[in-house]
């Protein structure tokens, strides 16, 4: 019986974050069980409810089957004995899971011939002893390993730790008095650390420091969450230096841990890119989009499900594009497709009533399978973009979006908000709520006393929605007390309070309307990459005694945004997407072929972890900056939230009678 971490990653080429995760699961775990002494060709893979999600985010069923797995089972469901087959267990190292595993493999006739056990994170010593004490099971164990892979790889450069309720557990009313507070930080730290174990990376661990204390401010445990998480991550990763073979002994990358206090606007504002609008406006179930196709028999339309994921080259190319840009590109693709595809031309001419020769028909039939697949992909996205554009028109979303961005950039204030609420009576309650939440984040002083109540009454917000606005104070969004230097909200917005601007415009001109807004992590990542993050605001755990590099307390990470920055939503596509100019209408598959070509000459990785939920705009930023900075940026978070989810979670911060069932996740 061996007890070790699995070997280093498979292959020599540079692989992105999700590729490394996938190959560790397939090669280090599944393939490693193909031992010479194993008489069984096919194996059973047994997982718990958490590890099955880890696997599904990184691997397809076909990948698993290719590695000799014929059956995937749930650890907690009654299973058929297969004593002639070997079993692979990929499970969390919990007492309940270990008890289930031992009950499978103990006794005179175990369920399986041999068991290869892989734990998703480090197993406590007492559980190892518990396993060793069962002498009937020991000879039946082929491997006992710590995979150290306990996160969901939701994107080629993104992961979540599956803490959907972290916002409430860590920042809610009286959260620090609950046992969930420490449990959440400990589990989150363990899972973040396994990302570094997977990549064999040892990071400099930096974090948003708690606000400096003075006579009129009190540091709450809410404010200490990034500090506590950074310490817990550092503790976990430090142990890897002695427990994981070939783990680096010196720093190889950078990790920055922040929370939602650095940017409360990004999870609420309307983001105008294709990916964000799909998830914000279309009521999707995760990445699943349901649409109707005409029935071939003439009966009722059939419902079809499709996953909007990286394996779809059209999605991969367009997801970070502005919705107007995506719509234009789709139109161009359709036009080019028809002009360059013979079968499509023939199909079109047949609809026009033109005569087609038998030879032409034969050619059309021969080309049809490929044509059908390509036209189906394009048609799907044309339909989705059309539906989004219709919703934008029907809900007057452009007017709302314009006011949102004007507020953020200091070009609008109370007068414009009040005028909008009085004249736009047909705006949905949800959009009014989002507008007021943005206004509360930009101008917290406007919500002191009964001023905020009057605004919310003018908007006709329900008590539940008012709760969401008021609960922003738990994220640093509303000041409960003025300090001598202004509001205690100064961490969020710097000294440029004269026009209440929460963002500074770029020097670069934007091609598309409503594309001024950018998430604050863009500035933080750039400064981290240049070594310009103020040490007193973002100290490093690796330093024995962090020092202040002569930066004044008022110097904010946000005050030096005058650096020329690329447009967040410019028409130019990122270098990992195929060139717009060479578009032939349907060869977006080249995006998949070249997706990782730019990774071959990369600098050190940068990781940024956001406690309390990340947004799709922030995921887009890490892709953009990876190309710009020539360093792979990986975004981690407790969850990935679209605006409706985030707002529901905000309401839960004080509404204890509500439950997780209210979340539309």
mmCIF file of C-alpha atoms in Angstrom, residues 432-647:
data_model
loop_
_atom_site.group_PDB
_atom_site.id
_atom_site.type_symbol
_atom_site.label_atom_id
_atom_site.label_comp_id
_atom_site.label_asym_id
_atom_site.label_seq_id
_atom_site.Cartn_x
_atom_site.Cartn_y
_atom_site.Cartn_z
ATOM 1 C CA UNK A 432 -34.723 49.776 -10.429
ATOM 2 C CA UNK A 433 -33.198 47.819 -7.560
ATOM 3 C CA UNK A 434 -29.912 47.331 -9.411
ATOM 4 C CA UNK A 435 -29.783 51.032 -10.269
ATOM 5 C CA UNK A 436 -30.250 52.048 -6.633
ATOM 6 C CA UNK A 437 -27.679 49.501 -5.450
ATOM 7 C CA UNK A 438 -25.122 51.034 -7.812
ATOM 8 C CA UNK A 439 -26.068 54.513 -6.593
ATOM 9 C CA UNK A 440 -25.692 53.339 -2.972
ATOM 10 C CA UNK A 441 -22.220 51.959 -3.749
ATOM 11 C CA UNK A 442 -21.097 55.169 -5.463
ATOM 12 C CA UNK A 443 -22.794 57.658 -3.070
ATOM 13 C CA UNK A 444 -23.318 55.927 0.298
ATOM 14 C CA UNK A 445 -23.948 59.285 1.972
ATOM 15 C CA UNK A 446 -27.166 59.640 -0.058
ATOM 16 C CA UNK A 447 -28.592 56.653 1.830
ATOM 17 C CA UNK A 448 -27.979 57.921 5.360
ATOM 18 C CA UNK A 449 -31.006 58.465 7.591
ATOM 19 C CA UNK A 450 -34.297 58.675 5.747
ATOM 20 C CA UNK A 451 -32.786 59.878 2.447
ATOM 21 C CA UNK A 452 -32.311 56.324 1.235
ATOM 22 C CA UNK A 453 -35.814 55.320 2.362
ATOM 23 C CA UNK A 454 -37.371 58.133 0.307
ATOM 24 C CA UNK A 455 -35.404 57.131 -2.783
ATOM 25 C CA UNK A 456 -36.430 53.492 -2.415
ATOM 26 C CA UNK A 457 -40.063 54.496 -1.888
ATOM 27 C CA UNK A 458 -39.918 56.607 -5.061
ATOM 28 C CA UNK A 459 -38.667 53.490 -6.869
ATOM 29 C CA UNK A 460 -41.542 51.533 -5.251
ATOM 30 C CA UNK A 461 -39.128 48.886 -4.004
ATOM 31 C CA UNK A 462 -40.543 46.049 -1.930
ATOM 32 C CA UNK A 463 -39.279 45.647 1.671
ATOM 33 C CA UNK A 464 -37.311 42.633 0.436
ATOM 34 C CA UNK A 465 -35.560 44.739 -2.226
ATOM 35 C CA UNK A 466 -34.892 47.537 0.274
ATOM 36 C CA UNK A 467 -33.154 44.892 2.358
ATOM 37 C CA UNK A 468 -30.733 44.205 -0.511
ATOM 38 C CA UNK A 469 -29.767 47.891 -0.735
ATOM 39 C CA UNK A 470 -29.319 48.242 3.034
ATOM 40 C CA UNK A 471 -27.297 45.022 3.258
ATOM 41 C CA UNK A 472 -24.556 46.473 1.067
ATOM 42 C CA UNK A 473 -23.219 47.969 4.310
ATOM 43 C CA UNK A 474 -21.998 44.450 5.217
ATOM 44 C CA UNK A 475 -19.673 44.548 2.211
ATOM 45 C CA UNK A 476 -18.413 48.045 3.006
ATOM 46 C CA UNK A 477 -20.942 49.597 0.662
ATOM 47 C CA UNK A 478 -22.783 51.886 3.082
ATOM 48 C CA UNK A 479 -20.995 53.844 5.775
ATOM 49 C CA UNK A 480 -22.561 53.502 9.197
ATOM 50 C CA UNK A 481 -20.358 56.216 10.620
ATOM 51 C CA UNK A 482 -18.345 59.113 9.238
ATOM 52 C CA UNK A 483 -14.669 59.294 10.108
ATOM 53 C CA UNK A 484 -12.433 62.341 10.091
ATOM 54 C CA UNK A 485 -11.170 61.416 6.643
ATOM 55 C CA UNK A 486 -14.593 60.908 5.117
ATOM 56 C CA UNK A 487 -16.704 57.785 5.199
ATOM 57 C CA UNK A 488 -15.276 54.433 6.212
ATOM 58 C CA UNK A 489 -16.097 53.540 2.626
ATOM 59 C CA UNK A 490 -12.788 55.113 1.549
ATOM 60 C CA UNK A 491 -11.253 51.693 0.894
ATOM 61 C CA UNK A 492 -13.824 51.219 -1.819
ATOM 62 C CA UNK A 493 -13.548 54.628 -3.451
ATOM 63 C CA UNK A 494 -10.489 56.811 -3.231
ATOM 64 C CA UNK A 495 -10.070 60.512 -2.578
ATOM 65 C CA UNK A 496 -11.665 61.535 -5.899
ATOM 66 C CA UNK A 497 -14.983 62.088 -4.104
ATOM 67 C CA UNK A 498 -15.582 65.525 -5.596
ATOM 68 C CA UNK A 499 -17.693 64.031 -8.360
ATOM 69 C CA UNK A 500 -18.436 60.693 -6.679
ATOM 70 C CA UNK A 501 -16.725 58.773 -9.482
ATOM 71 C CA UNK A 502 -16.085 55.111 -8.734
ATOM 72 C CA UNK A 503 -14.029 54.602 -11.903
ATOM 73 C CA UNK A 504 -11.677 56.700 -13.971
ATOM 74 C CA UNK A 505 -12.085 56.822 -17.742
ATOM 75 C CA UNK A 506 -9.396 55.303 -19.955
ATOM 76 C CA UNK A 507 -7.419 57.273 -22.487
ATOM 77 C CA UNK A 508 -8.459 54.806 -25.158
ATOM 78 C CA UNK A 509 -11.634 55.373 -27.116
ATOM 79 C CA UNK A 510 -14.277 52.660 -26.906
ATOM 80 C CA UNK A 511 -15.757 51.270 -30.111
ATOM 81 C CA UNK A 512 -19.048 50.217 -28.552
ATOM 82 C CA UNK A 513 -21.551 52.152 -26.488
ATOM 83 C CA UNK A 514 -21.936 51.175 -22.823
ATOM 84 C CA UNK A 515 -18.467 49.654 -22.669
ATOM 85 C CA UNK A 516 -16.822 52.177 -20.320
ATOM 86 C CA UNK A 517 -17.247 50.038 -17.228
ATOM 87 C CA UNK A 518 -14.466 47.699 -16.105
ATOM 88 C CA UNK A 519 -14.109 45.586 -12.938
ATOM 89 C CA UNK A 520 -11.606 46.818 -10.364
ATOM 90 C CA UNK A 521 -9.620 43.576 -10.440
ATOM 91 C CA UNK A 522 -8.295 44.725 -13.821
ATOM 92 C CA UNK A 523 -6.403 47.558 -12.140
ATOM 93 C CA UNK A 524 -5.327 45.365 -9.220
ATOM 94 C CA UNK A 525 -3.907 42.649 -11.487
ATOM 95 C CA UNK A 526 -2.004 45.190 -13.590
ATOM 96 C CA UNK A 527 -0.497 46.770 -10.497
ATOM 97 C CA UNK A 528 0.368 43.362 -9.038
ATOM 98 C CA UNK A 529 2.104 42.422 -12.290
ATOM 99 C CA UNK A 530 4.129 45.669 -12.243
ATOM 100 C CA UNK A 531 4.948 45.355 -8.537
ATOM 101 C CA UNK A 532 2.966 48.523 -7.777
ATOM 102 C CA UNK A 533 0.389 47.262 -5.243
ATOM 103 C CA UNK A 534 0.833 49.266 -2.007
ATOM 104 C CA UNK A 535 2.369 46.944 0.576
ATOM 105 C CA UNK A 536 0.424 48.483 3.460
ATOM 106 C CA UNK A 537 -2.914 47.822 1.732
ATOM 107 C CA UNK A 538 -1.963 44.449 0.226
ATOM 108 C CA UNK A 539 0.673 42.869 2.499
ATOM 109 C CA UNK A 540 2.387 39.556 1.784
ATOM 110 C CA UNK A 541 2.165 36.487 4.055
ATOM 111 C CA UNK A 542 5.582 35.278 2.894
ATOM 112 C CA UNK A 543 7.377 38.265 4.463
ATOM 113 C CA UNK A 544 8.508 37.599 8.055
ATOM 114 C CA UNK A 545 7.397 41.124 8.989
ATOM 115 C CA UNK A 546 5.588 42.994 6.211
ATOM 116 C CA UNK A 547 6.943 46.519 5.828
ATOM 117 C CA UNK A 548 5.295 49.644 4.521
ATOM 118 C CA UNK A 549 7.069 50.846 1.389
ATOM 119 C CA UNK A 550 6.674 54.532 2.103
ATOM 120 C CA UNK A 551 3.139 54.543 0.744
ATOM 121 C CA UNK A 552 0.777 56.838 2.611
ATOM 122 C CA UNK A 553 -2.380 55.393 4.105
ATOM 123 C CA UNK A 554 -4.480 57.449 1.724
ATOM 124 C CA UNK A 555 -2.692 56.165 -1.350
ATOM 125 C CA UNK A 556 -5.251 53.842 -2.808
ATOM 126 C CA UNK A 557 -4.769 51.150 -5.397
ATOM 127 C CA UNK A 558 -7.380 53.101 -7.315
ATOM 128 C CA UNK A 559 -5.606 56.472 -7.416
ATOM 129 C CA UNK A 560 -3.089 55.577 -10.088
ATOM 130 C CA UNK A 561 -5.375 54.568 -12.884
ATOM 131 C CA UNK A 562 -3.898 57.098 -15.286
ATOM 132 C CA UNK A 563 -1.756 54.362 -16.816
ATOM 133 C CA UNK A 564 -2.763 53.742 -20.436
ATOM 134 C CA UNK A 565 -5.030 50.716 -20.411
ATOM 135 C CA UNK A 566 -6.486 48.679 -23.186
ATOM 136 C CA UNK A 567 -10.205 49.041 -23.722
ATOM 137 C CA UNK A 568 -12.105 46.445 -21.745
ATOM 138 C CA UNK A 569 -14.596 45.896 -24.504
ATOM 139 C CA UNK A 570 -12.883 47.107 -27.634
ATOM 140 C CA UNK A 571 -13.684 45.655 -31.005
ATOM 141 C CA UNK A 572 -10.276 44.015 -31.159
ATOM 142 C CA UNK A 573 -10.483 40.327 -30.248
ATOM 143 C CA UNK A 574 -8.004 38.845 -27.791
ATOM 144 C CA UNK A 575 -5.007 37.042 -29.238
ATOM 145 C CA UNK A 576 -6.303 33.682 -28.118
ATOM 146 C CA UNK A 577 -9.339 34.130 -30.375
ATOM 147 C CA UNK A 578 -9.026 33.765 -34.134
ATOM 148 C CA UNK A 579 -8.559 36.960 -36.195
ATOM 149 C CA UNK A 580 -11.793 38.650 -37.245
ATOM 150 C CA UNK A 581 -10.304 39.573 -40.623
ATOM 151 C CA UNK A 582 -9.760 35.966 -41.717
ATOM 152 C CA UNK A 583 -13.238 34.813 -40.748
ATOM 153 C CA UNK A 584 -14.735 32.455 -43.300
ATOM 154 C CA UNK A 585 -18.070 32.115 -41.548
ATOM 155 C CA UNK A 586 -17.673 28.767 -39.892
ATOM 156 C CA UNK A 587 -14.029 27.918 -39.287
ATOM 157 C CA UNK A 588 -14.177 29.067 -35.684
ATOM 158 C CA UNK A 589 -12.816 25.593 -34.868
ATOM 159 C CA UNK A 590 -9.412 27.194 -35.357
ATOM 160 C CA UNK A 591 -10.078 28.933 -32.029
ATOM 161 C CA UNK A 592 -9.985 25.534 -30.348
ATOM 162 C CA UNK A 593 -6.832 24.479 -32.201
ATOM 163 C CA UNK A 594 -4.925 27.625 -31.283
ATOM 164 C CA UNK A 595 -6.538 28.349 -27.905
ATOM 165 C CA UNK A 596 -3.380 27.606 -25.939
ATOM 166 C CA UNK A 597 -0.732 28.554 -28.512
ATOM 167 C CA UNK A 598 0.038 31.809 -26.670
ATOM 168 C CA UNK A 599 0.780 29.943 -23.446
ATOM 169 C CA UNK A 600 4.105 28.557 -24.676
ATOM 170 C CA UNK A 601 6.120 31.640 -23.680
ATOM 171 C CA UNK A 602 4.388 32.777 -20.525
ATOM 172 C CA UNK A 603 5.737 34.476 -17.442
ATOM 173 C CA UNK A 604 4.844 33.441 -13.891
ATOM 174 C CA UNK A 605 1.170 32.809 -13.197
ATOM 175 C CA UNK A 606 -0.982 35.268 -11.268
ATOM 176 C CA UNK A 607 -3.904 33.994 -9.184
ATOM 177 C CA UNK A 608 -6.605 36.270 -7.825
ATOM 178 C CA UNK A 609 -9.198 34.890 -5.422
ATOM 179 C CA UNK A 610 -12.412 36.808 -4.666
ATOM 180 C CA UNK A 611 -14.270 35.873 -1.473
ATOM 181 C CA UNK A 612 -18.045 36.212 -1.823
ATOM 182 C CA UNK A 613 -18.535 35.448 -5.521
ATOM 183 C CA UNK A 614 -16.895 36.423 -8.818
ATOM 184 C CA UNK A 615 -18.598 37.795 -11.930
ATOM 185 C CA UNK A 616 -18.427 37.013 -15.644
ATOM 186 C CA UNK A 617 -16.892 40.428 -16.294
ATOM 187 C CA UNK A 618 -14.043 39.474 -13.950
ATOM 188 C CA UNK A 619 -13.609 36.141 -15.710
ATOM 189 C CA UNK A 620 -13.391 38.045 -19.000
ATOM 190 C CA UNK A 621 -10.713 40.328 -17.541
ATOM 191 C CA UNK A 622 -8.373 37.440 -16.663
ATOM 192 C CA UNK A 623 -8.516 36.207 -20.268
ATOM 193 C CA UNK A 624 -7.860 39.713 -21.597
ATOM 194 C CA UNK A 625 -4.929 40.355 -19.251
ATOM 195 C CA UNK A 626 -3.392 36.935 -19.878
ATOM 196 C CA UNK A 627 -2.948 37.996 -23.478
ATOM 197 C CA UNK A 628 -1.820 41.527 -22.585
ATOM 198 C CA UNK A 629 0.613 40.691 -19.758
ATOM 199 C CA UNK A 630 1.865 37.379 -21.211
ATOM 200 C CA UNK A 631 1.178 35.721 -17.870
ATOM 201 C CA UNK A 632 -1.582 33.191 -17.288
ATOM 202 C CA UNK A 633 -4.070 34.799 -14.902
ATOM 203 C CA UNK A 634 -6.291 32.381 -12.973
ATOM 204 C CA UNK A 635 -9.454 33.637 -11.262
ATOM 205 C CA UNK A 636 -10.719 31.771 -8.218
ATOM 206 C CA UNK A 637 -13.781 32.459 -6.101
ATOM 207 C CA UNK A 638 -16.207 30.939 -3.638
ATOM 208 C CA UNK A 639 -18.810 30.949 -6.462
ATOM 209 C CA UNK A 640 -19.553 32.466 -9.868
ATOM 210 C CA UNK A 641 -22.609 34.716 -9.567
ATOM 211 C CA UNK A 642 -24.861 36.393 -12.086
ATOM 212 C CA UNK A 643 -26.647 39.559 -10.831
ATOM 213 C CA UNK A 644 -29.931 37.853 -9.775
ATOM 214 C CA UNK A 645 -28.002 35.288 -7.700
ATOM 215 C CA UNK A 646 -25.798 37.891 -6.072
ATOM 216 C CA UNK A 647 -28.758 40.103 -5.137
#
